[in-house]
PDB file of C-alpha atoms and ligand atoms in Angstrom:
ATOM      1  CA  MET A 970     -81.896 187.091  39.882  1.00 72.00           C
ATOM      2  CA  PRO A 971     -81.645 190.033  37.439  1.00 84.00           C
ATOM      3  CA  ARG A 972     -82.447 193.548  38.773  1.00 96.00           C
ATOM      4  CA  THR A 973     -85.091 195.607  37.053  1.00 98.00           C
ATOM      5  CA  VAL A 974     -83.780 199.126  36.775  1.00 98.00           C
ATOM      6  CA  TYR A 975     -85.391 202.311  35.492  1.00 98.00           C
ATOM      7  CA  TYR A 976     -82.444 204.281  34.099  1.00 98.00           C
ATOM      8  CA  THR A 977     -82.987 207.697  32.576  1.00 98.00           C
ATOM      9  CA  VAL A 978     -81.970 211.326  32.349  1.00 98.00           C
ATOM     10  CA  THR A 979     -84.284 213.802  34.006  1.00 98.00           C
ATOM     11  CA  THR A 980     -84.525 217.542  34.439  1.00 98.00           C
ATOM     12  CA  LEU A 981     -84.205 218.949  37.933  1.00 98.00           C
ATOM     13  CA  ASP A 982     -87.999 219.402  38.047  1.00 98.00           C
ATOM     14  CA  GLY A 983     -88.706 215.812  37.075  1.00 98.00           C
ATOM     15  CA  TYR A 984     -89.323 215.625  33.295  1.00 98.00           C
ATOM     16  CA  ILE A 985     -87.709 213.258  30.813  1.00 98.00           C
ATOM     17  CA  ALA A 986     -88.902 215.088  27.713  1.00 98.00           C
ATOM     18  CA  ASP A 987     -90.668 218.398  27.009  1.00 97.00           C
ATOM     19  CA  PRO A 988     -94.382 218.500  26.198  1.00 97.00           C
ATOM     20  CA  SER A 989     -93.621 217.947  22.451  1.00 97.00           C
ATOM     21  CA  ASP A 990     -91.190 215.040  23.184  1.00 96.00           C
ATOM     22  CA  SER A 991     -88.148 217.192  22.493  1.00 97.00           C
ATOM     23  CA  LEU A 992     -84.879 216.129  24.083  1.00 97.00           C
ATOM     24  CA  ASP A 993     -82.912 219.172  22.799  1.00 97.00           C
ATOM     25  CA  TRP A 994     -82.269 220.216  26.390  1.00 98.00           C
ATOM     26  CA  LEU A 995     -80.483 216.859  26.933  1.00 97.00           C
ATOM     27  CA  LEU A 996     -78.713 216.542  23.582  1.00 95.00           C
ATOM     28  CA  ARG A 997     -76.864 219.842  24.051  1.00 96.00           C
ATOM     29  CA  GLN A 998     -75.309 218.686  27.378  1.00 95.00           C
ATOM     30  CA  PRO A 999     -71.651 217.657  27.266  1.00 92.00           C
ATOM     31  CA  SER A1000     -71.533 213.989  26.264  1.00 83.00           C
ATOM     32  CA  ASP A1001     -68.059 212.958  27.358  1.00 83.00           C
ATOM     33  CA  GLU A1002     -69.338 211.169  30.441  1.00 81.00           C
ATOM     34  CA  THR A1003     -70.552 207.591  29.879  1.00 82.00           C
ATOM     35  CA  ASP A1004     -71.766 204.751  32.058  1.00 88.00           C
ATOM     36  CA  ASP A1005     -70.141 201.703  30.556  1.00 89.00           C
ATOM     37  CA  THR A1006     -70.487 199.694  33.769  1.00 91.00           C
ATOM     38  CA  PHE A1007     -74.287 200.066  33.761  1.00 93.00           C
ATOM     39  CA  PHE A1008     -74.634 199.152  30.135  1.00 93.00           C
ATOM     40  CA  ALA A1009     -72.320 196.162  30.432  1.00 94.00           C
ATOM     41  CA  GLY A1010     -74.668 194.788  33.053  1.00 96.00           C
ATOM     42  CA  ILE A1011     -77.849 195.033  30.882  1.00 97.00           C
ATOM     43  CA  GLY A1012     -79.274 192.035  29.055  1.00 97.00           C
ATOM     44  CA  ALA A1013     -82.596 193.316  27.833  1.00 98.00           C
ATOM     45  CA  THR A1014     -84.575 196.529  27.687  1.00 98.00           C
ATOM     46  CA  VAL A1015     -88.163 197.709  27.532  1.00 98.00           C
ATOM     47  CA  MET A1016     -89.593 201.013  26.345  1.00 98.00           C
ATOM     48  CA  GLY A1017     -92.932 202.570  25.499  1.00 98.00           C
ATOM     49  CA  ALA A1018     -94.202 203.444  22.017  1.00 98.00           C
ATOM     50  CA  THR A1019     -93.406 207.196  22.261  1.00 98.00           C
ATOM     51  CA  THR A1020     -89.799 206.452  23.194  1.00 98.00           C
ATOM     52  CA  TYR A1021     -89.476 203.993  20.337  1.00 98.00           C
ATOM     53  CA  GLU A1022     -90.909 206.416  17.829  1.00 97.00           C
ATOM     54  CA  TRP A1023     -88.575 209.093  19.100  1.00 96.00           C
ATOM     55  CA  LEU A1024     -85.659 206.723  18.477  1.00 96.00           C
ATOM     56  CA  LEU A1025     -86.952 205.850  14.966  1.00 95.00           C
ATOM     57  CA  ARG A1026     -87.228 209.600  14.149  1.00 95.00           C
ATOM     58  CA  ASN A1027     -83.874 210.563  15.515  1.00 94.00           C
ATOM     59  CA  LEU A1028     -81.592 207.590  14.860  1.00 90.00           C
ATOM     60  CA  GLU A1029     -78.533 208.317  12.815  1.00 86.00           C
ATOM     61  CA  GLY A1030     -77.255 204.956  11.641  1.00 86.00           C
ATOM     62  CA  PRO A1031     -78.412 201.417  12.592  1.00 89.00           C
ATOM     63  CA  TRP A1032     -80.489 200.373  15.575  1.00 93.00           C
ATOM     64  CA  PRO A1033     -78.127 200.900  18.473  1.00 92.00           C
ATOM     65  CA  TYR A1034     -79.108 197.979  20.771  1.00 94.00           C
ATOM     66  CA  SER A1035     -78.042 194.376  20.203  1.00 92.00           C
ATOM     67  CA  MET A1036     -79.973 193.180  23.271  1.00 96.00           C
ATOM     68  CA  PRO A1037     -83.591 191.932  23.126  1.00 97.00           C
ATOM     69  CA  THR A1038     -85.846 195.001  23.198  1.00 98.00           C
ATOM     70  CA  TRP A1039     -89.503 195.056  24.127  1.00 98.00           C
ATOM     71  CA  VAL A1040     -91.684 197.894  22.823  1.00 98.00           C
ATOM     72  CA  MET A1041     -95.012 198.248  24.644  1.00 98.00           C
ATOM     73  CA  THR A1042     -97.664 199.431  22.205  1.00 98.00           C
ATOM     74  CA  HIS A1043    -101.276 198.960  21.136  1.00 98.00           C
ATOM     75  CA  ARG A1044    -100.350 199.783  17.570  1.00 98.00           C
ATOM     76  CA  GLU A1045     -98.518 198.198  14.667  1.00 98.00           C
ATOM     77  CA  LEU A1046     -95.214 200.048  14.533  1.00 98.00           C
ATOM     78  CA  PRO A1047     -92.503 199.745  11.927  1.00 96.00           C
ATOM     79  CA  MET A1048     -89.153 198.043  12.480  1.00 95.00           C
ATOM     80  CA  PRO A1049     -86.024 200.275  12.212  1.00 93.00           C
ATOM     81  CA  SER A1050     -84.478 200.434   8.787  1.00 86.00           C
ATOM     82  CA  LYS A1051     -81.233 198.453   8.461  1.00 80.00           C
ATOM     83  CA  ASP A1052     -78.438 197.666   6.055  1.00 77.00           C
ATOM     84  CA  GLU A1053     -78.839 194.618   3.836  1.00 75.00           C
ATOM     85  CA  ASP A1054     -75.939 192.746   5.470  1.00 75.00           C
ATOM     86  CA  SER A1055     -76.648 193.699   9.123  1.00 79.00           C
ATOM     87  CA  GLU A1056     -78.597 191.482  11.464  1.00 83.00           C
ATOM     88  CA  ASP A1057     -82.270 192.170  12.213  1.00 88.00           C
ATOM     89  CA  PRO A1058     -82.669 194.032  15.554  1.00 94.00           C
ATOM     90  CA  ASP A1059     -84.264 191.849  18.231  1.00 96.00           C
ATOM     91  CA  ILE A1060     -87.394 193.986  18.814  1.00 97.00           C
ATOM     92  CA  ARG A1061     -90.506 192.418  20.302  1.00 98.00           C
ATOM     93  CA  PHE A1062     -93.760 194.331  20.338  1.00 98.00           C
ATOM     94  CA  ALA A1063     -96.067 193.577  23.278  1.00 98.00           C
ATOM     95  CA  LYS A1064     -99.114 195.016  24.978  1.00 98.00           C
ATOM     96  CA  GLY A1065    -101.174 194.658  28.135  1.00 98.00           C
ATOM     97  CA  SER A1066     -99.910 194.037  31.648  1.00 98.00           C
ATOM     98  CA  VAL A1067     -96.132 194.221  31.946  1.00 98.00           C
ATOM     99  CA  ALA A1068     -96.414 191.356  34.463  1.00 98.00           C
ATOM    100  CA  ASP A1069     -97.557 189.049  31.660  1.00 98.00           C
ATOM    101  CA  HIS A1070     -94.254 189.658  29.781  1.00 98.00           C
ATOM    102  CA  TYR A1071     -91.929 189.950  32.732  1.00 97.00           C
ATOM    103  CA  VAL A1072     -90.708 186.362  33.005  1.00 97.00           C
ATOM    104  CA  GLU A1073     -89.864 186.283  29.308  1.00 97.00           C
ATOM    105  CA  MET A1074     -88.027 189.613  29.665  1.00 97.00           C
ATOM    106  CA  CYS A1075     -85.993 188.369  32.578  1.00 96.00           C
ATOM    107  CA  MET A1076     -85.128 185.113  30.831  1.00 96.00           C
ATOM    108  CA  ALA A1077     -83.938 187.090  27.823  1.00 97.00           C
ATOM    109  CA  THR A1078     -81.452 189.042  30.022  1.00 97.00           C
ATOM    110  CA  GLY A1079     -79.217 185.973  30.383  1.00 93.00           C
ATOM    111  CA  ASP A1080     -78.812 186.761  34.143  1.00 91.00           C
ATOM    112  CA  HIS A1081     -78.038 190.425  33.382  1.00 97.00           C
ATOM    113  CA  ASP A1082     -80.289 193.268  34.424  1.00 97.00           C
ATOM    114  CA  LEU A1083     -83.503 194.456  32.737  1.00 98.00           C
ATOM    115  CA  TRP A1084     -83.371 198.136  31.770  1.00 98.00           C
ATOM    116  CA  ILE A1085     -86.603 200.091  31.671  1.00 98.00           C
ATOM    117  CA  MET A1086     -85.788 202.926  29.309  1.00 98.00           C
ATOM    118  CA  GLY A1087     -89.064 204.849  29.791  1.00 97.00           C
ATOM    119  CA  GLY A1088     -91.346 206.616  29.736  1.00 96.00           C
ATOM    120  CA  GLY A1089     -92.324 207.336  33.269  1.00 98.00           C
ATOM    121  CA  ASP A1090     -95.705 205.669  33.242  1.00 98.00           C
ATOM    122  CA  LEU A1091     -94.226 202.456  31.839  1.00 98.00           C
ATOM    123  CA  ALA A1092     -91.725 202.418  34.781  1.00 98.00           C
ATOM    124  CA  GLY A1093     -94.790 203.051  36.996  1.00 98.00           C
ATOM    125  CA  GLN A1094     -96.528 199.992  35.537  1.00 98.00           C
ATOM    126  CA  PHE A1095     -93.614 197.896  36.776  1.00 98.00           C
ATOM    127  CA  VAL A1096     -93.859 199.551  40.203  1.00 98.00           C
ATOM    128  CA  ASP A1097     -97.626 198.825  40.324  1.00 98.00           C
ATOM    129  CA  GLU A1098     -96.777 195.102  39.884  1.00 98.00           C
ATOM    130  CA  GLY A1099     -93.985 195.198  42.510  1.00 97.00           C
ATOM    131  CA  LEU A1100     -91.417 194.543  39.788  1.00 98.00           C
ATOM    132  CA  LEU A1101     -89.128 197.632  39.856  1.00 98.00           C
ATOM    133  CA  ASP A1102     -85.987 197.296  41.989  1.00 98.00           C
ATOM    134  CA  GLU A1103     -83.995 200.448  41.369  1.00 98.00           C
ATOM    135  CA  ILE A1104     -84.107 203.856  39.732  1.00 98.00           C
ATOM    136  CA  ILE A1105     -80.938 205.467  38.353  1.00 98.00           C
ATOM    137  CA  THR A1106     -81.269 209.076  37.263  1.00 98.00           C
ATOM    138  CA  TRP A1107     -78.882 211.476  35.656  1.00 97.00           C
ATOM    139  CA  THR A1108     -80.258 214.861  36.648  1.00 98.00           C
ATOM    140  CA  ALA A1109     -79.468 217.589  34.091  1.00 98.00           C
ATOM    141  CA  PRO A1110     -79.096 221.217  35.165  1.00 98.00           C
ATOM    142  CA  VAL A1111     -82.294 222.147  33.448  1.00 98.00           C
ATOM    143  CA  THR A1112     -85.922 222.821  34.375  1.00 98.00           C
ATOM    144  CA  LEU A1113     -88.805 222.639  31.876  1.00 98.00           C
ATOM    145  CA  GLY A1114     -91.849 223.517  33.865  1.00 98.00           C
ATOM    146  CA  SER A1115     -93.878 220.829  32.124  1.00 98.00           C
ATOM    147  CA  GLY A1116     -93.385 217.737  30.006  1.00 98.00           C
ATOM    148  CA  ARG A1117     -93.286 213.996  30.194  1.00 98.00           C
ATOM    149  CA  PRO A1118     -93.006 213.043  33.877  1.00 98.00           C
ATOM    150  CA  LEU A1119     -90.105 211.061  35.313  1.00 98.00           C
ATOM    151  CA  LEU A1120     -92.301 208.716  37.395  1.00 98.00           C
ATOM    152  CA  PRO A1121     -95.962 209.599  38.013  1.00 98.00           C
ATOM    153  CA  ARG A1122     -96.391 207.486  41.126  1.00 98.00           C
ATOM    154  CA  ARG A1123     -96.210 208.175  44.923  1.00 98.00           C
ATOM    155  CA  LEU A1124     -93.293 206.103  46.294  1.00 98.00           C
ATOM    156  CA  ASP A1125     -90.908 205.820  49.150  1.00 98.00           C
ATOM    157  CA  LEU A1126     -87.293 205.279  47.945  1.00 98.00           C
ATOM    158  CA  GLU A1127     -83.956 204.635  49.599  1.00 98.00           C
ATOM    159  CA  LEU A1128     -80.935 206.593  48.365  1.00 98.00           C
ATOM    160  CA  LEU A1129     -78.120 204.084  47.659  1.00 98.00           C
ATOM    161  CA  GLU A1130     -75.523 206.146  45.734  1.00 98.00           C
ATOM    162  CA  VAL A1131     -74.788 209.661  44.509  1.00 98.00           C
ATOM    163  CA  ASP A1132     -72.165 210.741  42.068  1.00 96.00           C
ATOM    164  CA  ARG A1133     -71.311 213.630  39.803  1.00 96.00           C
ATOM    165  CA  LYS A1134     -70.693 213.173  36.045  1.00 95.00           C
ATOM    166  CA  GLY A1135     -69.877 216.500  34.418  1.00 94.00           C
ATOM    167  CA  PRO A1136     -73.024 218.664  34.761  1.00 96.00           C
ATOM    168  CA  PHE A1137     -75.190 215.757  35.900  1.00 97.00           C
ATOM    169  CA  VAL A1138     -76.003 214.456  39.384  1.00 97.00           C
ATOM    170  CA  VAL A1139     -76.254 210.701  39.157  1.00 97.00           C
ATOM    171  CA  SER A1140     -78.248 208.966  41.845  1.00 98.00           C
ATOM    172  CA  ARG A1141     -79.322 205.388  42.475  1.00 98.00           C
ATOM    173  CA  HIS A1142     -82.439 204.706  44.577  1.00 98.00           C
ATOM    174  CA  LYS A1143     -83.954 201.432  45.722  1.00 98.00           C
ATOM    175  CA  VAL A1144     -87.751 201.244  45.453  1.00 98.00           C
ATOM    176  CA  ILE A1145     -89.255 200.669  48.911  1.00 98.00           C
ATOM    177  CA  GLY A1146     -92.915 200.789  47.862  1.00 96.00           C
ATOM    178  CA  ALA A1147     -96.014 202.935  48.046  1.00 96.00           C
ATOM    179  CA  LEU A1148     -95.649 206.158  50.022  1.00 97.00           C
ATOM    180  CA  ALA A1149     -96.111 205.388  53.721  1.00 97.00           C
ATOM    181  CA  GLU A1150     -98.922 207.958  54.001  1.00 96.00           C
ATOM    182  CA  ASP A1151    -100.922 206.066  51.324  1.00 96.00           C
ATOM    183  CA  GLN A1152    -100.825 202.667  53.083  1.00 90.00           C
TER     184      GLN A1152
HETATM  185  N1  NAP B1384     -84.640 211.722  29.223  1.00 70.92           N
HETATM  186  C1  NAP B1384     -84.428 210.451  28.818  1.00 70.92           C
HETATM  187  O1  NAP B1384     -83.339 209.874  29.114  1.00 70.92           O
HETATM  188  C2  NAP B1384     -85.522 209.712  28.151  1.00 70.92           C
HETATM  189  C3  NAP B1384     -85.573 208.308  28.281  1.00 70.92           C
HETATM  190  C4  NAP B1384     -86.586 207.654  27.671  1.00 70.92           C
HETATM  191  C5  NAP B1384     -87.643 208.357  26.981  1.00 70.92           C
HETATM  192  N2  NAP B1384     -87.490 209.711  26.890  1.00 70.92           N
HETATM  193  C6  NAP B1384     -88.531 210.465  26.169  1.00 70.92           C
HETATM  194  O2  NAP B1384     -89.595 210.631  27.086  1.00 70.92           O
HETATM  195  C7  NAP B1384     -90.865 210.604  26.384  1.00 70.92           C
HETATM  196  C8  NAP B1384     -91.634 209.445  26.996  1.00 70.92           C
HETATM  197  O3  NAP B1384     -92.906 209.417  26.404  1.00 70.92           O
HETATM  198  P1  NAP B1384     -94.206 208.901  27.158  1.00 70.92           P
HETATM  199  O4  NAP B1384     -94.335 209.455  28.465  1.00 70.92           O
HETATM  200  O5  NAP B1384     -95.327 208.970  26.173  1.00 70.92           O
HETATM  201  O6  NAP B1384     -93.864 207.327  27.414  1.00 70.92           O
HETATM  202  P2  NAP B1384     -93.588 206.021  26.584  1.00 70.92           P
HETATM  203  O7  NAP B1384     -93.620 204.914  27.590  1.00 70.92           O
HETATM  204  O8  NAP B1384     -92.397 206.147  25.753  1.00 70.92           O
HETATM  205  O9  NAP B1384     -94.809 205.798  25.591  1.00 70.92           O
HETATM  206  C9  NAP B1384     -96.120 205.679  26.121  1.00 70.92           C
HETATM  207  C10 NAP B1384     -96.945 204.858  25.123  1.00 70.92           C
HETATM  208  O10 NAP B1384     -96.517 203.511  25.081  1.00 70.92           O
HETATM  209  C11 NAP B1384     -97.646 202.658  24.858  1.00 70.92           C
HETATM  210  N3  NAP B1384     -97.766 201.799  26.044  1.00 70.92           N
HETATM  211  C12 NAP B1384     -97.259 202.032  27.305  1.00 70.92           C
HETATM  212  N4  NAP B1384     -97.579 201.029  28.145  1.00 70.92           N
HETATM  213  C13 NAP B1384     -98.232 200.123  27.374  1.00 70.92           C
HETATM  214  C14 NAP B1384     -98.804 198.817  27.706  1.00 70.92           C
HETATM  215  N5  NAP B1384     -98.716 198.265  28.902  1.00 70.92           N
HETATM  216  N6  NAP B1384     -99.415 198.125  26.652  1.00 70.92           N
HETATM  217  C15 NAP B1384     -99.476 198.681  25.439  1.00 70.92           C
HETATM  218  N7  NAP B1384     -98.960 199.906  25.120  1.00 70.92           N
HETATM  219  C16 NAP B1384     -98.357 200.581  26.082  1.00 70.92           C
HETATM  220  C17 NAP B1384     -98.853 203.557  24.684  1.00 70.92           C
HETATM  221  O11 NAP B1384     -98.829 203.938  23.304  1.00 70.92           O
HETATM  222  P3  NAP B1384     -99.890 203.364  22.174  1.00 70.92           P
HETATM  223  O12 NAP B1384    -101.145 202.980  22.879  1.00 70.92           O
HETATM  224  O13 NAP B1384    -100.028 204.511  21.277  1.00 70.92           O
HETATM  225  O14 NAP B1384     -99.211 202.238  21.521  1.00 70.92           O
HETATM  226  C18 NAP B1384     -98.438 204.794  25.446  1.00 70.92           C
HETATM  227  O15 NAP B1384     -99.111 205.952  25.087  1.00 70.92           O
HETATM  228  C19 NAP B1384     -90.467 210.350  24.909  1.00 70.92           C
HETATM  229  O16 NAP B1384     -90.434 211.586  24.261  1.00 70.92           O
HETATM  230  C20 NAP B1384     -89.097 209.782  24.962  1.00 70.92           C
HETATM  231  O17 NAP B1384     -88.330 210.075  23.827  1.00 70.92           O
HETATM  232  C21 NAP B1384     -86.481 210.398  27.479  1.00 70.92           C
END
């Protein structure tokens, strides 16, 4: 059974982008640390419209993901531009309940994991349906004070792993469920 993992970089105060969707605070961090093991285990990914539009605006070169990619949106969004001889990216636009698309997403992973790229509310929609297994965060040594939230839900988590990669604290948490006080 593939795991469904929300994997992202966050600031210490829990934002994944600033209020104007800037990631400048992230892009200036040293980038010599990679996570090849995680990405080798991913078979499909899902992101929200803002994240997709950020990628379209900031991509230098071709679409970087060969895996099936779902983009959740209510709108008609463009496909990334591509070279004439390169393959069409496998991008599938969808809307509505993430539960309605979940089986198809899992089948597309080919027994690898499903990566929720963000944003935070999209990850929360998977939590609401009981479909999120783990959260992996790279915490940057930055605070923003406001911005796009990491995960706007009230949850109990179990810490499974902590590591340091350059300036980042990398942690892996299992999702237990709704905060005990809320049950
Ligand atoms: N730090 C990191 O590593 C990292 C990782 C990922 C993203 N980011 C950044 O964080 C920000 C995230 O933006 P965000 O919080 O706005 O989240 P987002 O999930 O990227 O986009 C939210 C939008 O997606 C669409 N959407 C979400 N769920 C949907 C559903 N079930 N059905 C149909 N449409 C749905 C809606 O747009 P429409 O209704 O307009 O279609 C919604 O307003 C972006 O700036 C992104 O670049 C950072």
